[in-house]
Coordinates of C-alpha atoms in Angstrom, one line a residue:
Chain V
X1 CA 91.4 244.3 149.4
X2 CA 92.7 246.7 147.1
X3 CA 89.6 248.7 146.2
X4 CA 89.9 252.5 146.5
X5 CA 86.3 254.3 146.9
X6 CA 86.5 255.6 143.3
X7 CA 87.9 252.3 141.8
X8 CA 85.4 252.1 139.0
X9 CA 85.0 252.3 135.1
X10 CA 83.8 256.2 134.5
X11 CA 87.2 257.6 133.7
X12 CA 88.5 260.2 136.2
X13 CA 88.1 262.8 133.3
X14 CA 84.6 261.8 133.4
X15 CA 84.2 262.6 136.6
X16 CA 85.6 266.2 136.1
X17 CA 83.3 266.8 133.1
X18 CA 80.5 266.2 135.5
X19 CA 81.8 268.2 138.8
X20 CA 82.4 271.1 135.9
X21 CA 78.6 270.6 135.3
X22 CA 77.5 270.8 138.6
X23 CA 79.7 273.9 139.3
X24 CA 78.6 275.9 136.0
X25 CA 74.9 274.8 136.7
X26 CA 75.1 276.4 140.6
X27 CA 76.4 279.8 138.8
X28 CA 73.7 279.5 136.1
X29 CA 71.2 279.0 138.8
X30 CA 72.2 281.5 141.2
X31 CA 72.4 283.9 138.3
X32 CA 68.6 282.9 137.0
X33 CA 67.1 283.3 140.9
X34 CA 68.8 286.5 141.3
X35 CA 66.8 287.9 138.6
X36 CA 63.6 286.6 139.2
X37 CA 62.1 289.5 140.4
X38 CA 58.8 288.4 142.3
X39 CA 57.4 284.9 144.1
X40 CA 55.1 284.3 141.5
X41 CA 58.1 284.4 139.1
X42 CA 59.4 282.0 141.9
X43 CA 57.0 279.8 141.6
X44 CA 56.6 279.7 137.7
X45 CA 60.4 278.5 137.8
X46 CA 59.5 275.9 140.4
X47 CA 56.4 274.4 138.5
X48 CA 58.0 273.9 135.3
X49 CA 61.1 272.6 136.6
X50 CA 59.2 270.1 138.8
X51 CA 57.1 269.2 135.4
X52 CA 60.0 268.8 133.4
X53 CA 61.5 266.6 135.5
X54 CA 58.2 264.7 135.6
X55 CA 58.5 264.6 132.2
X56 CA 62.1 262.9 132.9
X57 CA 60.8 260.6 134.8
X58 CA 58.2 259.1 132.8
X59 CA 61.4 258.5 130.3
X60 CA 63.4 256.9 133.0
X61 CA 60.1 254.7 134.2
X62 CA 60.0 253.5 130.5
X63 CA 63.9 252.7 130.4
X64 CA 63.4 250.7 133.7
X65 CA 60.8 248.8 132.3
X66 CA 63.2 247.5 129.3
X67 CA 64.9 245.3 132.1
X68 CA 61.3 243.5 132.2
X69 CA 62.1 242.4 128.6
X70 CA 65.7 241.3 129.3
X71 CA 69.2 241.5 129.5
X72 CA 69.3 242.1 125.6
X73 CA 66.5 244.8 125.1
X74 CA 67.8 246.2 128.3
X75 CA 71.5 246.9 127.2
X76 CA 70.7 247.7 123.8
X77 CA 68.9 250.5 125.5
X78 CA 71.8 251.8 127.5
X79 CA 73.9 251.5 124.6
X80 CA 71.7 253.5 122.7
X81 CA 71.6 256.2 124.9
X82 CA 75.4 256.3 124.5
X83 CA 75.6 256.4 120.8
X84 CA 75.9 260.3 120.8
X85 CA 78.3 261.1 123.7
X86 CA 78.0 264.4 123.2
X87 CA 74.6 264.7 122.9
X88 CA 74.2 262.8 126.3
X89 CA 76.3 265.4 128.0
X90 CA 74.1 268.1 126.8
X91 CA 70.8 266.3 127.9
X92 CA 72.8 265.7 131.5
X93 CA 73.6 269.1 131.8
X94 CA 69.9 270.5 131.2
X95 CA 68.9 267.3 133.3
X96 CA 71.0 268.5 136.2
X97 CA 69.9 272.4 135.8
X98 CA 66.8 271.4 136.3
X99 CA 67.6 269.4 139.4
X100 CA 69.5 272.5 140.7
X101 CA 67.3 275.1 140.3
X102 CA 64.2 273.0 141.5
X103 CA 66.0 272.3 144.7
X104 CA 67.7 275.6 144.8
X105 CA 64.8 277.6 144.5
X106 CA 62.8 275.0 147.0
X107 CA 65.3 276.0 149.6
X108 CA 65.0 279.7 148.8
X109 CA 61.0 279.8 149.3
X110 CA 61.3 277.5 152.1
X111 CA 63.5 280.0 154.0
X112 CA 61.4 283.0 153.0
X113 CA 58.0 281.2 154.1
X114 CA 59.8 280.3 157.8
X115 CA 60.3 284.0 158.2
X116 CA 57.6 285.2 156.7
X117 CA 55.8 283.5 159.9
X118 CA 57.9 285.1 162.5
X119 CA 56.9 283.8 165.9
X120 CA 55.2 280.1 165.3
X121 CA 52.1 279.7 166.9
X122 CA 51.7 277.8 170.0
X123 CA 49.2 275.8 169.0
X124 CA 48.4 275.2 165.0
X125 CA 45.6 272.9 163.2
X126 CA 44.3 272.6 160.1
X127 CA 41.0 273.8 158.8
X128 CA 40.4 272.2 155.7
X129 CA 37.5 269.6 156.4
X130 CA 38.9 267.2 154.0
X131 CA 41.9 266.8 155.8
X132 CA 41.0 263.7 157.6
X133 CA 44.3 262.9 159.1
X134 CA 45.1 266.2 160.0
X135 CA 48.9 267.5 158.3
X136 CA 50.5 264.4 159.5
X137 CA 50.7 262.9 156.2
X138 CA 49.7 265.5 154.0
X139 CA 52.7 265.8 151.2
X140 CA 52.2 269.6 151.0
X141 CA 53.6 270.1 154.4
X142 CA 56.3 268.1 153.7
X143 CA 57.6 269.3 150.5
X144 CA 60.7 270.4 152.1
X145 CA 61.4 267.3 153.8
X146 CA 60.6 264.8 151.2
X147 CA 62.2 267.0 148.7
X148 CA 65.7 266.5 150.8
X149 CA 65.2 262.9 151.2
X150 CA 65.0 262.7 147.2
X151 CA 68.0 264.9 146.8
X152 CA 70.0 262.6 148.9
X153 CA 68.9 259.4 147.1
X154 CA 69.6 261.3 143.8
X155 CA 72.9 261.5 145.2
X156 CA 73.1 257.7 145.7
X157 CA 71.5 257.0 142.6
X158 CA 73.9 259.0 140.5
X159 CA 76.9 257.5 142.4
X160 CA 76.2 254.3 142.1
X161 CA 75.1 254.6 138.5
X162 CA 76.4 257.4 136.4
X163 CA 79.6 258.2 138.8
X164 CA 80.4 254.3 139.3
X165 CA 81.7 255.1 142.2
X166 CA 80.5 251.7 144.9
X167 CA 83.5 250.1 145.8
X168 CA 81.4 246.6 146.3
X169 CA 80.4 246.6 142.8
X170 CA 82.8 245.4 140.2
X171 CA 81.7 247.8 137.5
X172 CA 84.6 247.1 134.9
X173 CA 83.4 243.9 133.6
X174 CA 79.2 244.1 133.9
X175 CA 76.8 244.9 131.5
X176 CA 74.4 247.6 132.3
X177 CA 72.3 245.1 133.1
X178 CA 74.5 242.9 135.4
X179 CA 75.4 246.7 136.8
X180 CA 71.8 247.4 137.8
X181 CA 71.1 243.8 139.5
X182 CA 74.3 243.9 141.3
X183 CA 73.4 247.2 142.9
X184 CA 70.0 246.3 143.6
X185 CA 71.1 243.1 145.3
X186 CA 72.9 244.9 148.1
X187 CA 70.2 244.5 150.9
X188 CA 70.7 248.3 151.9
X189 CA 70.2 249.6 148.6
X190 CA 67.4 247.7 148.2
X191 CA 65.9 249.5 150.8
X192 CA 67.1 252.7 150.0
X193 CA 65.9 252.7 146.4
X194 CA 62.3 251.9 147.6
X195 CA 62.6 254.5 150.3
X196 CA 63.6 256.7 147.4
X197 CA 60.8 255.7 145.1
X198 CA 58.0 256.1 148.0
X199 CA 59.3 259.8 149.2
X200 CA 59.3 260.5 145.5
X201 CA 55.5 259.4 145.2
X202 CA 54.8 261.1 148.3
X203 CA 56.2 264.5 146.9
X204 CA 54.5 264.8 143.8
X205 CA 51.3 263.5 145.8
X206 CA 51.0 267.7 145.7
X207 CA 53.7 268.5 143.7
X208 CA 52.2 267.6 139.9
X209 CA 48.9 269.1 141.2
X210 CA 50.4 272.5 142.7
X211 CA 52.2 273.0 139.8
X212 CA 49.0 273.7 137.4
X213 CA 48.0 275.9 140.3
X214 CA 50.9 278.2 140.1
X215 CA 51.1 278.4 136.2
X216 CA 47.3 279.6 136.7
X217 CA 46.3 276.7 134.6
X218 CA 43.7 275.4 137.0
X219 CA 40.1 276.6 137.7
X220 CA 36.9 274.9 139.1
X221 CA 36.0 272.6 136.6
X222 CA 39.7 271.5 135.9
X223 CA 41.5 271.1 139.4
X224 CA 39.5 267.9 140.2
X225 CA 40.8 266.4 137.4
X226 CA 44.2 267.9 137.8
X227 CA 44.5 267.0 141.8
X228 CA 43.6 262.9 141.0
X229 CA 45.7 263.0 137.7
X230 CA 48.8 264.3 140.0
X231 CA 47.8 261.7 142.6
X232 CA 47.4 259.1 140.1
X233 CA 50.9 259.9 138.9
X234 CA 52.4 259.9 142.0
X235 CA 51.4 256.5 142.5
X236 CA 52.8 255.5 139.1
X237 CA 55.7 256.9 140.2
X238 CA 56.2 255.1 143.3
X239 CA 55.1 251.5 142.4
X240 CA 56.7 252.1 139.0
X241 CA 60.2 252.5 140.4
X242 CA 59.4 251.2 143.8
X243 CA 58.7 247.7 142.2
X244 CA 62.5 247.0 140.7
X245 CA 64.2 247.0 143.5
X246 CA 61.9 244.4 145.1
X247 CA 62.0 242.4 141.7
X248 CA 65.2 242.8 140.4
X249 CA 66.4 239.5 141.7
X250 CA 64.1 237.5 139.6
X251 CA 64.7 239.3 136.3
Chain Q
X1 CA 23.7 270.6 177.1
X2 CA 24.9 272.9 179.5
X3 CA 23.6 276.7 179.1
X4 CA 26.6 278.1 180.9
X5 CA 30.1 277.3 180.5
X6 CA 33.1 277.7 182.8
X7 CA 36.3 278.1 180.7
X8 CA 40.0 278.5 180.7
X9 CA 41.4 281.0 178.5
X10 CA 45.3 281.4 177.4
X11 CA 45.6 284.2 176.1
X12 CA 48.3 286.1 174.3
X13 CA 49.3 289.3 176.5
X14 CA 51.5 292.2 174.8
X15 CA 51.9 295.3 176.0
X16 CA 53.1 297.1 172.8
X17 CA 54.8 296.1 169.6
X18 CA 58.4 296.0 170.9
X19 CA 57.5 293.8 174.6
X20 CA 58.2 290.2 174.6
X21 CA 54.7 289.5 174.9
X22 CA 53.5 286.3 177.0
X23 CA 50.3 284.0 177.4
X24 CA 48.3 284.4 180.4
X25 CA 45.5 282.3 182.0
X26 CA 42.3 283.3 183.4
X27 CA 39.2 281.6 184.3
X28 CA 35.7 282.9 182.7
X29 CA 32.5 281.3 184.8
X30 CA 28.9 281.4 183.8
X31 CA 29.5 281.8 179.6
X32 CA 26.1 281.6 178.0
X33 CA 26.2 279.2 175.2
X34 CA 24.2 281.6 173.0
X35 CA 27.2 284.5 173.3
X36 CA 29.5 285.2 170.5
X37 CA 33.5 284.6 170.9
X38 CA 33.7 288.6 171.1
X39 CA 30.8 288.7 173.8
X40 CA 32.8 285.9 175.9
X41 CA 35.8 288.1 175.7
X42 CA 33.9 291.2 176.8
X43 CA 32.8 289.4 180.0
X44 CA 36.3 288.6 181.0
X45 CA 37.3 292.0 180.3
X46 CA 34.5 293.1 182.5
X47 CA 35.9 291.1 185.0
X48 CA 39.4 292.2 184.5
X49 CA 38.4 295.5 184.9
X50 CA 37.0 295.0 188.3
X51 CA 39.9 293.4 189.3
X52 CA 42.0 296.4 188.6
X53 CA 43.8 294.7 185.7
X54 CA 44.5 295.6 181.8
X55 CA 41.7 294.2 179.6
X56 CA 42.5 292.0 176.8
X57 CA 42.7 294.4 173.5
X58 CA 41.2 293.0 170.5
X59 CA 40.1 294.8 167.2
X60 CA 36.3 294.5 166.5
X61 CA 33.6 296.9 165.0
X62 CA 30.4 295.6 162.9
X63 CA 30.0 292.3 164.9
X64 CA 28.1 290.9 162.2
X65 CA 30.9 289.8 159.9
X66 CA 31.0 292.2 157.4
X67 CA 33.5 294.7 158.6
X68 CA 36.8 292.2 158.7
X69 CA 38.1 293.8 161.9
X70 CA 37.9 290.8 164.3
X71 CA 40.4 287.7 164.2
X72 CA 42.3 285.9 166.3
X73 CA 43.7 282.2 166.3
X74 CA 41.6 280.3 168.5
X75 CA 42.8 277.0 169.4
X76 CA 44.8 276.9 166.4
X77 CA 42.5 277.8 163.9
X78 CA 42.0 281.4 162.3
X79 CA 38.5 282.7 163.5
X80 CA 38.0 279.1 165.4
X81 CA 36.6 276.1 164.1
X82 CA 33.8 276.8 161.7
X83 CA 33.6 277.6 158.2
X84 CA 33.2 280.8 156.6
X85 CA 32.7 282.4 159.9
X86 CA 34.2 285.1 161.4
X87 CA 35.1 285.4 165.3
X88 CA 32.1 287.5 166.3
X89 CA 29.9 285.2 164.4
X90 CA 31.2 282.1 166.4
X91 CA 29.4 281.0 169.1
X92 CA 30.3 279.9 172.5
X93 CA 27.8 276.6 172.1
X94 CA 30.9 275.4 169.8
X95 CA 33.0 274.8 173.5
X96 CA 32.8 272.4 176.2
X97 CA 32.6 272.9 179.6
X98 CA 35.7 273.3 181.2
X99 CA 37.9 273.4 178.3
X100 CA 41.0 275.4 178.0
X101 CA 40.9 277.7 174.9
X102 CA 44.2 279.1 173.5
X103 CA 43.7 282.5 172.1
X104 CA 46.5 284.1 169.9
X105 CA 47.1 287.2 167.5
X106 CA 47.8 286.6 163.7
X107 CA 51.6 285.5 163.5
X108 CA 52.9 286.9 160.2
X109 CA 56.0 289.2 160.4
X110 CA 53.9 291.2 157.9
X111 CA 51.2 291.8 160.7
X112 CA 53.5 293.1 163.9
X113 CA 51.3 292.7 167.1
X114 CA 50.2 296.2 168.2
X115 CA 48.8 294.9 171.5
X116 CA 47.4 291.8 173.1
X117 CA 45.5 290.4 170.3
X118 CA 45.5 293.4 167.8
X119 CA 47.8 293.3 165.0
X120 CA 49.0 296.1 162.5
X121 CA 47.3 294.9 159.0
X122 CA 48.3 298.0 157.2
X123 CA 50.4 295.9 154.5
X124 CA 47.2 294.9 153.3
X125 CA 46.0 298.7 152.9
X126 CA 49.3 299.0 151.2
X127 CA 48.7 296.2 148.6
X128 CA 45.2 297.9 148.1
X129 CA 46.9 301.1 147.3
X130 CA 49.5 299.6 145.0
X131 CA 46.5 298.5 142.3
X132 CA 42.9 297.9 144.0
X133 CA 41.7 301.5 142.1
X134 CA 40.2 301.9 138.6
X135 CA 39.8 305.2 136.7
X136 CA 36.3 306.2 136.2
X137 CA 35.7 309.9 134.3
X138 CA 34.2 312.5 136.8
X139 CA 30.6 314.1 136.0
X140 CA 27.3 312.8 136.1
X141 CA 26.5 309.2 136.5
X142 CA 27.0 307.2 133.9
X143 CA 23.7 305.4 132.1
X144 CA 23.4 302.0 133.6
X145 CA 23.8 299.8 130.7
X146 CA 26.3 301.6 128.7
X147 CA 28.7 298.8 130.2
X148 CA 27.0 295.3 129.8
X149 CA 28.8 292.9 132.5
X150 CA 27.9 289.2 131.8
X151 CA 26.2 287.7 134.6
X152 CA 28.7 285.0 134.7
X153 CA 31.5 287.7 135.4
X154 CA 29.7 289.9 137.3
X155 CA 29.1 286.4 140.0
X156 CA 32.9 285.7 139.6
X157 CA 33.4 289.2 140.4
X158 CA 31.4 289.9 143.4
X159 CA 32.5 286.5 144.8
X160 CA 35.8 287.6 144.9
X161 CA 34.6 291.2 146.4
X162 CA 33.1 289.2 149.3
X163 CA 36.9 289.7 150.6
X164 CA 36.4 291.6 154.0
X165 CA 40.1 291.8 154.3
X166 CA 40.4 290.2 157.8
X167 CA 43.8 288.4 157.3
X168 CA 42.9 284.9 158.3
X169 CA 44.0 283.8 155.1
X170 CA 47.9 285.1 156.2
X171 CA 47.3 283.8 159.7
X172 CA 46.2 280.0 158.5
X173 CA 48.7 279.7 155.8
X174 CA 51.7 277.9 157.2
X175 CA 53.9 280.4 155.0
X176 CA 51.9 283.4 156.3
X177 CA 51.2 284.1 152.2
X178 CA 48.8 286.6 151.1
X179 CA 48.0 285.1 147.9
X180 CA 44.4 284.7 148.6
X181 CA 43.9 288.1 149.8
X182 CA 46.1 289.8 146.8
X183 CA 44.4 287.4 144.7
X184 CA 40.7 288.4 145.5
X185 CA 41.6 291.9 144.7
X186 CA 43.0 291.6 141.5
X187 CA 40.2 289.1 140.5
X188 CA 37.4 291.4 141.2
X189 CA 38.9 294.4 139.1
X190 CA 40.4 291.9 136.5
X191 CA 36.6 290.7 135.7
X192 CA 34.7 293.9 135.2
X193 CA 34.9 296.0 132.3
X194 CA 35.6 298.9 134.6
X195 CA 38.8 297.0 135.7
X196 CA 40.5 296.8 132.3
X197 CA 42.8 300.0 131.7
X198 CA 44.7 299.1 134.7
X199 CA 44.3 295.2 134.4
X200 CA 48.2 294.6 133.6
X201 CA 49.8 297.1 135.7
X202 CA 47.5 296.1 138.8
X203 CA 48.2 292.8 139.0
X204 CA 52.4 293.5 139.0
X205 CA 52.4 296.3 141.0
X206 CA 49.8 294.2 143.5
X207 CA 52.2 291.4 143.2
X208 CA 55.5 293.3 144.0
X209 CA 53.8 295.4 147.0
X210 CA 52.9 291.9 148.6
X211 CA 56.3 290.4 147.9
X212 CA 57.9 293.7 149.4
X213 CA 55.8 293.4 152.6
X214 CA 57.7 289.9 153.0
X215 CA 54.6 287.7 152.9
X216 CA 55.6 284.0 152.3
X217 CA 55.2 282.1 149.5
X218 CA 52.2 280.2 148.5
X219 CA 52.7 276.5 148.7
X220 CA 48.8 275.6 147.6
X221 CA 48.0 274.2 150.5
X222 CA 44.7 275.9 150.3
X223 CA 44.2 276.2 154.3
X224 CA 43.6 279.9 153.2
X225 CA 40.2 278.8 151.5
X226 CA 39.2 276.6 154.4
X227 CA 40.0 280.2 157.0
X228 CA 38.5 282.2 154.9
X229 CA 35.0 283.6 156.5
X230 CA 33.9 285.1 153.1
X231 CA 34.4 281.9 150.8
X232 CA 36.9 283.2 148.7
X233 CA 38.3 280.1 146.3
X234 CA 41.6 279.5 145.7
X235 CA 40.5 279.7 141.8
X236 CA 41.3 283.4 142.3
X237 CA 45.0 282.4 143.0
X238 CA 45.0 280.4 139.5
X239 CA 43.6 283.8 138.2
X240 CA 46.2 285.8 139.5
X241 CA 49.0 283.8 138.5
X242 CA 47.8 283.7 135.1
X243 CA 47.2 287.1 134.9
X244 CA 50.5 288.1 136.3
X245 CA 52.3 285.6 133.9
X246 CA 50.3 287.4 131.1
X247 CA 51.5 291.0 132.4
X248 CA 55.2 290.1 132.8
X249 CA 55.1 288.8 129.4
X250 CA 53.7 291.7 127.9
X251 CA 56.5 293.5 129.6
X252 CA 54.8 295.3 132.0
X253 CA 57.1 296.3 135.1
X254 CA 56.2 296.9 138.4
X255 CA 56.4 301.0 139.3
X256 CA 55.4 301.1 142.8

């Protein structure tokens, strides 16, 4: 066996570009967060980046759906994304910015929130009467946890598809369609992708509706629709993305 | 249903702000189910005084749910299990004979414990000072119809004004956030014509003060609304988010 961990088709130069993008975004976001004066400003950015990422998810899901129409359609779609490499890199930079800002603020606010309580309660129970299962599975109590799981999944996902760093996948001789099928054929990867999709849906089960509240768009009349719309979107994302690892062998 | 209860109380005891504090367990017997929660604590304190021990310190004043003084975590819930109820309005019939009740003070870095169940809520006062006021001309009382207020607005403003400042929202919030309190004050005045001159300055300054008091961020869990004895809606938080955004976009800077 003569495969190094980094032996793949994405060139080393391109990897340096991605490393540079990440570094630049970390600097950019640290400056931005430093300039956000208030807790509300942080929540606005949290909401806007979250909603923008939801928009990206929709586009991503439409891209996935191309797989249903066969290898040719999917490959043509993948090629069309790479038609203008410079524009793609700009898009990727913007996307990375959304992720870095969202995750950074998530960590910062989680730290603030923990500190704000001080000593923990000895006993703590919810008072909302519509919480039938208590807080056990309510997504709003687990946003940091679900977010971290999604973050870990994102690293795996980018490593698999963008960095193309998996030693067990021979990238160089595969079309995009074959690449996706080969990655999703690995049993543990299949499970990881389903788990990632489920956590993403769980995260959005609170995140979408919460964004509208943080941006001040909600009111008594609209809140019901916003809440159910958010939950419906979360299910769409969880099922939509979660189905591909399960059916990839039959495509 | 028994008309008297024998209870075990686990109560947080802390002699002053800097003391470590600990839970201590007390037994009370023959508590009438018609008593309020505070009357039950009065019985305990009588008992402690007779035994030569320090009574449990807790805040209370009107004992009819409007002053906002009383408040404690009762079995892990702010003001106990009932909706729109303060601790003084909570009846002992909500508990069962032989039950153990855990009683803790509000926990928030912005609300340091002064003694036992009493916390320092002056952070709320400072948020009010930062903008919870209006400018009025002095002199004679104005004619009542000079400032017409639409019925809808008056209702919404008074719903927000129902806040009694007890701190249950902060206590129940998993992040110890004071958003519901601050939003109630901002909403109350932003909805009325009398509140318009300071409308933008108010929201920016009150939020800045809220942040500097080191309350947590809002995660939109809405536990505050469920714990609020005055029934303040989280719609006020949405309104404050809106008000603050508009004020900052208009270039208003905090000035504390």
